[in-house]
Short mmCIF file of C-alpha atoms and ligand atoms in Angstrom, two decimals:
data_model
loop_
_atom_site.label_atom_id
_atom_site.label_comp_id
_atom_site.label_asym_id
_atom_site.label_seq_id
_atom_site.Cartn_x
_atom_site.Cartn_y
_atom_site.Cartn_z
CA MET A 8 -0.56 0.09 0.22
CA PRO A 9 1.48 3.88 -0.69
CA ARG A 10 2.20 5.47 2.04
CA PRO A 11 -0.92 7.40 3.67
CA ILE A 12 -1.53 10.99 3.18
CA ASN A 13 -1.81 12.55 6.78
CA PHE A 14 -4.27 15.63 6.84
CA CYS A 15 -3.89 16.26 10.02
CA SER A 16 -4.17 20.21 11.16
CA GLY A 17 -1.12 19.08 13.74
CA PRO A 18 1.45 17.74 14.25
CA ALA A 19 0.97 17.73 10.34
CA ALA A 20 2.71 15.95 7.29
CA LEU A 21 6.74 16.52 6.77
CA PRO A 22 7.80 16.72 3.14
CA VAL A 23 9.39 12.48 2.39
CA PRO A 24 12.37 14.20 1.22
CA VAL A 25 12.86 15.88 4.58
CA LEU A 26 12.39 12.78 6.60
CA GLN A 27 14.51 10.85 4.41
CA ARG A 28 17.73 13.50 5.03
CA MET A 29 16.91 13.21 8.61
CA GLN A 30 16.78 8.85 9.13
CA THR A 31 20.38 9.76 6.80
CA GLU A 32 21.75 12.81 8.66
CA LEU A 33 20.34 11.27 12.05
CA ALA A 34 22.96 10.11 13.97
CA ASP A 35 25.93 12.34 12.20
CA PHE A 36 25.50 15.93 12.06
CA ALA A 37 27.56 17.92 9.98
CA GLY A 38 30.31 14.49 9.72
CA SER A 39 30.76 15.21 12.87
CA GLY A 40 30.36 11.07 14.17
CA ILE A 41 27.63 12.49 16.31
CA SER A 42 24.00 13.58 15.96
CA VAL A 43 22.69 16.86 16.40
CA MET A 44 20.70 16.51 19.98
CA GLU A 45 24.09 14.94 21.50
CA HIS A 46 26.42 18.61 20.75
CA SER A 47 26.38 21.33 23.10
CA HIS A 48 24.42 24.23 22.29
CA ARG A 49 28.06 26.09 22.04
CA ASP A 50 29.07 24.00 19.76
CA ALA A 51 30.36 25.98 16.40
CA ARG A 52 28.18 23.79 14.31
CA ILE A 53 25.09 24.64 16.35
CA VAL A 54 25.64 27.98 16.37
CA SER A 55 25.92 27.91 13.18
CA LEU A 56 22.77 25.86 12.62
CA PHE A 57 20.77 28.30 14.49
CA GLU A 58 22.29 31.31 11.94
CA GLU A 59 21.85 29.29 8.81
CA THR A 60 18.16 28.62 9.93
CA GLU A 61 17.59 32.00 11.07
CA SER A 62 19.18 33.46 7.13
CA LEU A 63 16.82 30.84 5.54
CA LEU A 64 14.16 31.89 6.50
CA LYS A 65 14.41 35.51 6.38
CA SER A 66 15.00 34.65 3.09
CA LEU A 67 12.37 32.89 2.08
CA LEU A 68 10.29 35.25 4.15
CA GLY A 69 11.90 38.62 1.79
CA ILE A 70 13.01 39.95 5.32
CA GLY A 71 16.17 41.01 5.77
CA SER A 72 18.25 42.91 9.15
CA GLU A 73 15.78 44.54 10.15
CA TYR A 74 14.01 41.32 11.60
CA ARG A 75 15.78 38.87 14.45
CA ALA A 76 14.55 35.52 14.05
CA LEU A 77 14.49 34.17 17.40
CA PHE A 78 13.92 30.40 18.05
CA LEU A 79 12.08 29.66 21.02
CA PRO A 80 10.27 26.94 23.36
CA GLY A 81 6.93 26.85 24.34
CA GLY A 82 4.64 26.52 21.18
CA ALA A 83 2.09 29.59 20.19
CA THR A 84 0.33 29.20 23.33
CA LEU A 85 3.40 30.29 25.69
CA GLN A 86 3.20 33.37 22.45
CA PHE A 87 -0.49 34.11 24.08
CA ALA A 88 1.06 35.25 27.35
CA GLN A 89 4.43 35.73 26.46
CA LEU A 90 3.64 38.80 23.91
CA PRO A 91 2.08 40.90 26.36
CA MET A 92 5.11 40.64 28.96
CA ASN A 93 6.81 41.92 26.91
CA LEU A 94 5.10 44.49 24.81
CA LEU A 95 2.51 45.66 27.91
CA ARG A 96 3.13 49.09 29.35
CA ALA A 97 1.31 50.56 32.25
CA GLY A 98 -0.82 51.90 31.18
CA ALA A 99 -2.29 50.58 27.54
CA CYS A 100 -3.50 47.72 26.49
CA GLY A 101 -3.39 44.80 23.91
CA ALA A 102 -6.05 44.78 21.37
CA TYR A 103 -7.94 41.60 19.88
CA LEU A 104 -9.18 40.87 16.71
CA THR A 105 -11.41 38.06 17.52
CA THR A 106 -12.00 35.52 14.44
CA GLY A 107 -11.59 32.31 16.01
CA ALA A 108 -10.92 30.18 18.56
CA TRP A 109 -6.83 30.56 19.00
CA SER A 110 -7.29 34.17 18.75
CA GLU A 111 -9.97 33.68 21.58
CA LYS A 112 -7.00 31.74 23.54
CA ALA A 113 -4.66 35.27 22.84
CA ILE A 114 -6.76 37.50 24.17
CA LYS A 115 -7.35 35.47 27.15
CA GLU A 116 -4.15 35.03 28.30
CA CYS A 117 -3.55 38.52 27.61
CA GLN A 118 -6.18 39.60 30.08
CA ARG A 119 -4.29 37.82 32.86
CA TYR A 120 -0.86 40.50 32.05
CA GLY A 121 -2.75 43.79 31.77
CA ASP A 122 -5.34 45.26 29.79
CA ALA A 123 -7.15 43.98 26.23
CA VAL A 124 -9.87 45.51 24.36
CA GLU A 125 -11.56 42.90 21.70
CA VAL A 126 -11.79 45.21 18.74
CA ALA A 127 -13.79 42.98 17.01
CA SER A 128 -14.98 39.24 16.90
CA SER A 129 -16.98 37.53 14.48
CA LYS A 130 -18.18 35.25 17.78
CA ALA A 131 -22.09 35.54 16.23
CA SER A 132 -21.20 33.94 13.23
CA SER A 133 -19.98 31.05 14.00
CA TYR A 134 -16.03 32.38 13.13
CA THR A 135 -16.85 31.91 9.56
CA GLU A 136 -15.98 34.83 8.41
CA ILE A 137 -13.38 37.98 9.75
CA PRO A 138 -15.83 41.27 10.82
CA PRO A 139 -15.05 43.95 8.26
CA ARG A 140 -12.40 46.25 8.74
CA SER A 141 -15.03 49.26 9.09
CA ASP A 142 -16.36 47.48 11.98
CA TRP A 143 -12.98 47.41 14.37
CA ARG A 144 -12.34 49.35 16.94
CA ILE A 145 -8.81 50.18 18.51
CA PRO A 146 -8.60 52.12 21.64
CA ASP A 147 -5.83 55.07 21.50
CA SER A 148 -4.12 53.15 24.62
CA ALA A 149 -3.31 50.08 22.28
CA CYS A 150 -0.07 49.96 22.24
CA TYR A 151 0.18 47.05 19.94
CA PHE A 152 -2.80 45.69 17.51
CA HIS A 153 -3.10 41.37 17.26
CA LEU A 154 -4.30 38.99 15.00
CA CYS A 155 -4.33 35.26 13.78
CA THR A 156 -3.61 35.00 10.37
CA ASN A 157 -4.63 31.54 9.35
CA GLU A 158 -7.72 29.86 12.48
CA THR A 159 -6.56 26.07 12.35
CA ILE A 160 -9.32 25.11 12.94
CA HIS A 161 -12.03 27.25 12.23
CA GLY A 162 -10.35 27.81 8.62
CA VAL A 163 -10.53 31.57 8.21
CA GLU A 164 -7.43 33.25 6.85
CA TRP A 165 -6.74 36.59 6.54
CA PHE A 166 -5.80 37.62 3.46
CA GLY A 167 -6.55 42.06 3.23
CA SER A 168 -3.60 44.85 4.32
CA LEU A 169 -3.33 46.36 7.73
CA ALA A 170 -1.09 48.51 6.30
CA ASP A 171 -3.32 51.41 7.51
CA ILE A 172 -2.53 50.18 11.30
CA GLU A 173 -0.51 52.74 13.15
CA ILE A 174 0.29 50.97 16.31
CA PRO A 175 2.93 47.77 15.56
CA VAL A 176 0.76 44.45 14.17
CA VAL A 177 1.15 41.13 16.23
CA ALA A 178 0.42 37.64 14.36
CA ASP A 179 -0.07 34.70 15.19
CA MET A 180 0.71 32.45 11.08
CA SER A 181 1.07 28.91 13.08
CA SER A 182 -0.57 27.67 10.35
CA HIS A 183 0.10 29.57 7.71
CA LEU A 184 3.88 30.37 7.62
CA LEU A 185 5.80 30.18 4.42
CA SER A 186 2.92 29.22 2.50
CA ARG A 187 2.15 31.96 0.89
CA GLN A 188 3.43 35.85 0.44
CA MET A 189 3.07 37.70 3.13
CA PRO A 190 3.32 41.32 3.33
CA MET A 191 5.63 40.61 6.15
CA GLN A 192 6.60 44.45 6.33
CA GLU A 193 3.41 44.68 8.18
CA PHE A 194 4.00 43.29 10.59
CA SER A 195 6.03 44.63 13.85
CA LEU A 196 5.89 40.34 15.62
CA VAL A 197 4.83 37.42 13.85
CA TYR A 198 4.84 33.94 15.71
CA ALA A 199 4.25 30.86 14.65
CA GLY A 200 4.64 26.89 16.54
CA ALA A 201 6.65 24.71 13.79
CA GLN A 202 5.09 21.41 13.45
CA LYS A 203 2.65 22.13 10.45
CA ASN A 204 3.55 23.88 8.13
CA LEU A 205 7.66 24.10 9.27
CA GLY A 206 8.88 21.03 10.84
CA THR A 207 8.80 19.27 14.47
CA ALA A 208 6.68 20.37 17.69
CA GLY A 209 8.74 21.93 20.04
CA VAL A 210 10.09 25.21 18.17
CA THR A 211 7.94 28.54 18.29
CA ILE A 212 9.74 30.91 15.30
CA VAL A 213 9.20 34.64 16.11
CA LEU A 214 9.88 36.84 14.15
CA ILE A 215 10.72 40.96 15.66
CA ARG A 216 11.27 44.06 14.14
CA ASP A 217 14.02 46.27 15.54
CA ASP A 218 11.80 49.36 15.37
CA LEU A 219 9.49 47.17 17.56
CA ALA A 220 9.63 48.86 20.98
CA ILE A 221 10.35 45.93 24.29
CA GLU A 222 10.15 47.05 28.08
CA PRO A 223 8.95 43.47 29.69
CA GLN A 224 6.55 43.74 32.66
CA ALA A 225 9.78 43.61 36.12
CA SER A 226 8.14 40.22 36.84
CA THR A 227 9.03 38.91 32.61
CA PRO A 228 11.45 35.45 33.51
CA SER A 229 14.76 36.14 32.24
CA LEU A 230 13.78 33.38 29.94
CA LEU A 231 10.80 34.44 28.30
CA ASN A 232 12.43 38.26 28.08
CA TYR A 233 12.60 38.31 23.97
CA THR A 234 15.80 40.67 24.63
CA ASN A 235 17.13 39.30 26.05
CA GLN A 236 16.97 35.77 23.50
CA MET A 237 17.66 38.06 21.11
CA ALA A 238 20.84 39.31 22.41
CA ASN A 239 21.68 35.23 23.14
CA ASP A 240 20.30 34.49 20.17
CA SER A 241 18.09 32.21 21.47
CA MET A 242 20.00 30.40 23.70
CA VAL A 243 18.95 31.84 27.28
CA ASN A 244 19.85 28.21 27.93
CA THR A 245 19.15 25.15 26.31
CA PRO A 246 17.05 25.68 23.42
CA PRO A 247 15.77 22.75 21.37
CA VAL A 248 17.94 21.92 18.77
CA PHE A 249 16.60 19.13 17.17
CA PRO A 250 13.20 21.01 16.34
CA VAL A 251 15.26 23.54 15.01
CA TRP A 252 17.65 21.26 12.95
CA VAL A 253 14.07 19.95 11.02
CA LEU A 254 12.64 23.62 10.22
CA LYS A 255 16.04 23.63 8.81
CA LEU A 256 15.42 20.92 6.95
CA VAL A 257 12.47 22.01 5.37
CA LEU A 258 13.68 25.20 4.99
CA GLU A 259 15.92 24.05 2.85
CA TRP A 260 12.94 21.88 0.94
CA VAL A 261 11.26 24.60 0.56
CA ARG A 262 13.79 26.38 -1.37
CA ASP A 263 14.76 23.62 -2.85
CA SER A 264 11.12 23.62 -3.98
CA GLY A 265 11.07 27.42 -5.90
CA GLY A 266 10.43 29.27 -2.81
CA VAL A 267 6.95 30.68 -0.75
CA SER A 268 5.91 31.79 -4.43
CA ALA A 269 6.09 27.73 -5.90
CA MET A 270 4.46 27.45 -2.37
CA GLU A 271 1.38 29.62 -2.96
CA SER A 272 1.16 28.97 -7.24
CA ARG A 273 0.24 25.07 -5.30
CA ASN A 274 -0.98 25.65 -2.36
CA GLN A 275 -3.41 27.78 -3.98
CA ARG A 276 -4.07 25.13 -6.69
CA LYS A 277 -4.81 22.08 -4.16
CA ALA A 278 -7.43 24.93 -2.35
CA GLU A 279 -9.31 25.93 -4.83
CA MET A 280 -9.80 22.04 -6.61
CA LEU A 281 -10.69 21.28 -2.87
CA TYR A 282 -13.25 24.20 -2.09
CA ALA A 283 -14.93 23.12 -5.88
CA ALA A 284 -15.21 19.63 -4.79
CA ILE A 285 -17.49 21.03 -1.74
CA ASP A 286 -19.42 23.74 -3.52
CA GLN A 287 -20.40 21.65 -6.51
CA SER A 288 -21.25 18.70 -4.44
CA SER A 289 -24.97 17.81 -2.73
CA LEU A 290 -22.71 16.15 0.84
CA TYR A 291 -20.36 18.46 1.49
CA GLN A 292 -20.48 22.27 2.53
CA ASN A 293 -17.68 24.23 4.41
CA PRO A 294 -19.50 27.84 6.19
CA VAL A 295 -16.55 29.72 5.53
CA ALA A 296 -17.19 33.26 3.18
CA THR A 297 -15.65 32.80 0.29
CA SER A 298 -13.22 35.14 0.45
CA ALA A 299 -12.05 34.49 4.35
CA ARG A 300 -11.46 30.26 3.39
CA SER A 301 -8.29 28.92 4.41
CA TRP A 302 -5.86 27.63 2.01
CA MET A 303 -4.62 25.61 4.76
CA ASN A 304 -7.37 23.87 6.71
CA VAL A 305 -10.66 23.40 5.34
CA PRO A 306 -13.17 22.56 7.40
CA PHE A 307 -16.48 20.67 5.68
CA VAL A 308 -19.49 18.73 7.00
CA LEU A 309 -21.70 16.17 5.86
CA HIS A 310 -25.61 17.19 5.26
CA ASP A 311 -26.02 13.82 6.56
CA ALA A 312 -24.10 13.71 9.47
CA LYS A 313 -25.36 9.88 10.48
CA ARG A 314 -22.66 9.35 7.52
CA ASP A 315 -19.53 11.05 9.03
CA VAL A 316 -18.76 7.83 10.81
CA ALA A 317 -18.55 5.84 8.10
CA PHE A 318 -16.78 8.59 5.77
CA LEU A 319 -13.29 8.52 8.20
CA SER A 320 -13.05 5.05 8.17
CA GLN A 321 -13.68 4.81 4.70
CA ALA A 322 -11.10 7.48 4.11
CA GLU A 323 -8.74 5.49 6.48
CA ALA A 324 -9.22 2.12 5.28
CA LEU A 325 -7.75 4.29 2.10
CA GLY A 326 -4.62 5.73 3.91
CA LEU A 327 -6.89 9.20 4.18
CA LEU A 328 -6.20 10.44 7.69
CA ASN A 329 -6.89 12.76 10.29
CA LEU A 330 -9.56 14.10 8.84
CA LYS A 331 -11.86 14.15 11.80
CA GLY A 332 -12.35 17.92 12.65
CA HIS A 333 -11.64 19.82 15.52
CA ARG A 334 -14.63 18.84 18.16
CA SER A 335 -15.39 22.08 19.13
CA VAL A 336 -16.36 22.55 15.18
CA GLY A 337 -17.53 18.75 14.59
CA GLY A 338 -17.46 17.43 10.88
CA MET A 339 -14.79 17.43 9.16
CA ARG A 340 -11.29 19.27 8.55
CA ALA A 341 -9.00 18.68 6.12
CA SER A 342 -5.21 20.12 6.37
CA ILE A 343 -3.27 20.74 3.31
CA TYR A 344 -0.31 22.41 4.22
CA ASN A 345 2.61 22.80 1.83
CA ALA A 346 3.52 19.09 2.46
CA ILE A 347 0.68 17.55 1.09
CA SER A 348 0.90 17.46 -2.80
CA GLU A 349 -2.15 18.04 -5.13
CA ASP A 350 -2.15 14.70 -6.62
CA ASP A 351 -3.16 13.85 -1.95
CA VAL A 352 -5.58 16.66 -2.85
CA GLN A 353 -7.23 14.88 -5.41
CA MET A 354 -6.93 11.25 -3.53
CA LEU A 355 -9.17 12.97 -1.20
CA ILE A 356 -11.38 14.82 -3.99
CA ASP A 357 -11.84 11.07 -5.68
CA PHE A 358 -12.45 9.69 -2.82
CA MET A 359 -15.19 12.75 -1.83
CA ARG A 360 -17.18 12.12 -4.80
CA GLU A 361 -17.04 7.99 -4.43
CA PHE A 362 -18.43 8.73 -1.02
CA GLU A 363 -20.84 10.31 -2.14
CA ARG A 364 -21.68 8.14 -4.94
CA THR A 365 -22.34 5.47 -2.67
CA SER A 366 -23.09 5.79 0.81
CA ALA A 367 -26.62 8.02 0.28
N1 PMP B 4 -2.48 29.15 17.29
C1 PMP B 4 -2.43 28.89 16.12
C2 PMP B 4 -3.23 29.41 15.20
C3 PMP B 4 -2.14 27.67 16.34
O1 PMP B 4 -3.26 26.73 15.24
C4 PMP B 4 -2.44 26.40 17.21
C5 PMP B 4 -2.31 25.52 17.36
N2 PMP B 4 -3.12 24.31 17.09
C6 PMP B 4 -1.40 27.51 18.30
C7 PMP B 4 -1.72 28.74 18.39
C8 PMP B 4 -0.55 26.87 20.20
O2 PMP B 4 0.29 25.94 19.25
P1 PMP B 4 0.99 25.03 19.79
O3 PMP B 4 0.33 23.52 20.29
O4 PMP B 4 2.02 25.47 19.52
O5 PMP B 4 1.18 26.00 21.89
#
């Protein structure tokens, strides 16, 4: 049987060439005779690994020396807290746009450290759209504006411009960084867990622009102080070396596959194919407004929920794995990150059509 296709939202599919390189190079990192996990992080080879990963990531994203890329522990969830600890000043607030489950969590966590104001929310529509820009009310006291540019659970993606926002813009790009070209210059700080489009759990990427004013709250642990991490090149303590190595292999795969513009064309085609198949069917339905449909996470429901169990078991028997939707929204979800090919998506569509035809 061919290798299964993993549509999991994260930890997600890795490109097979990356898995093969990991296997080949695991026991002997850079000709040293020992594995990447066994080196001191002060070893010149590991210091170079971090430097090269930072520079490759920045070059793929089209950003230069005005940004630092940090490789930090704690997942994107820790960033929900680390961000206000570092950016929220006395008398100021964080301004949050709520477009789904992940931005809900971000604002809740901020409230533990200071004042957080919701500028708009699409909760009333069950997070099937992004509130129109004209409805956002950003308070004068806000010292940053936060949004999640791809809501992994609700399948809602931001495609607009934030260039008119005058305060620093911060984005959780966990589930679509490197999936398409983003106007990176509009963002002062970006964070993303690695385990979707970028590698394996254990490292979180934080991009910080040099003009961002950072004044950590006095109680901020030194490990969580962005300035301290920048000064120590992400090595305030023993860093997650193995996931950074996997990240570098994934970045090299993206570069060798044509870079982010090639990912973007492919991802757009994949998403169009899948949404078209859903829209044309009378069994499947995606509830998200067309302009906000995520290219990475495609949730859909079966009109007849009694067929859900059969759908999932038949899919799994064919090697189409992890299509069950998040428990909070139900139904199905296909996560079609960079490592999922157009052929993989076509196989899913073929299965969905066949299931619709035969399961009535
Ligand atoms: N933000 C988004 C958009 C996510 O999809 C996730 C994970 N699914 C998180 C934050 C939390 O990430 P982690 O598990 O790495 O803390």
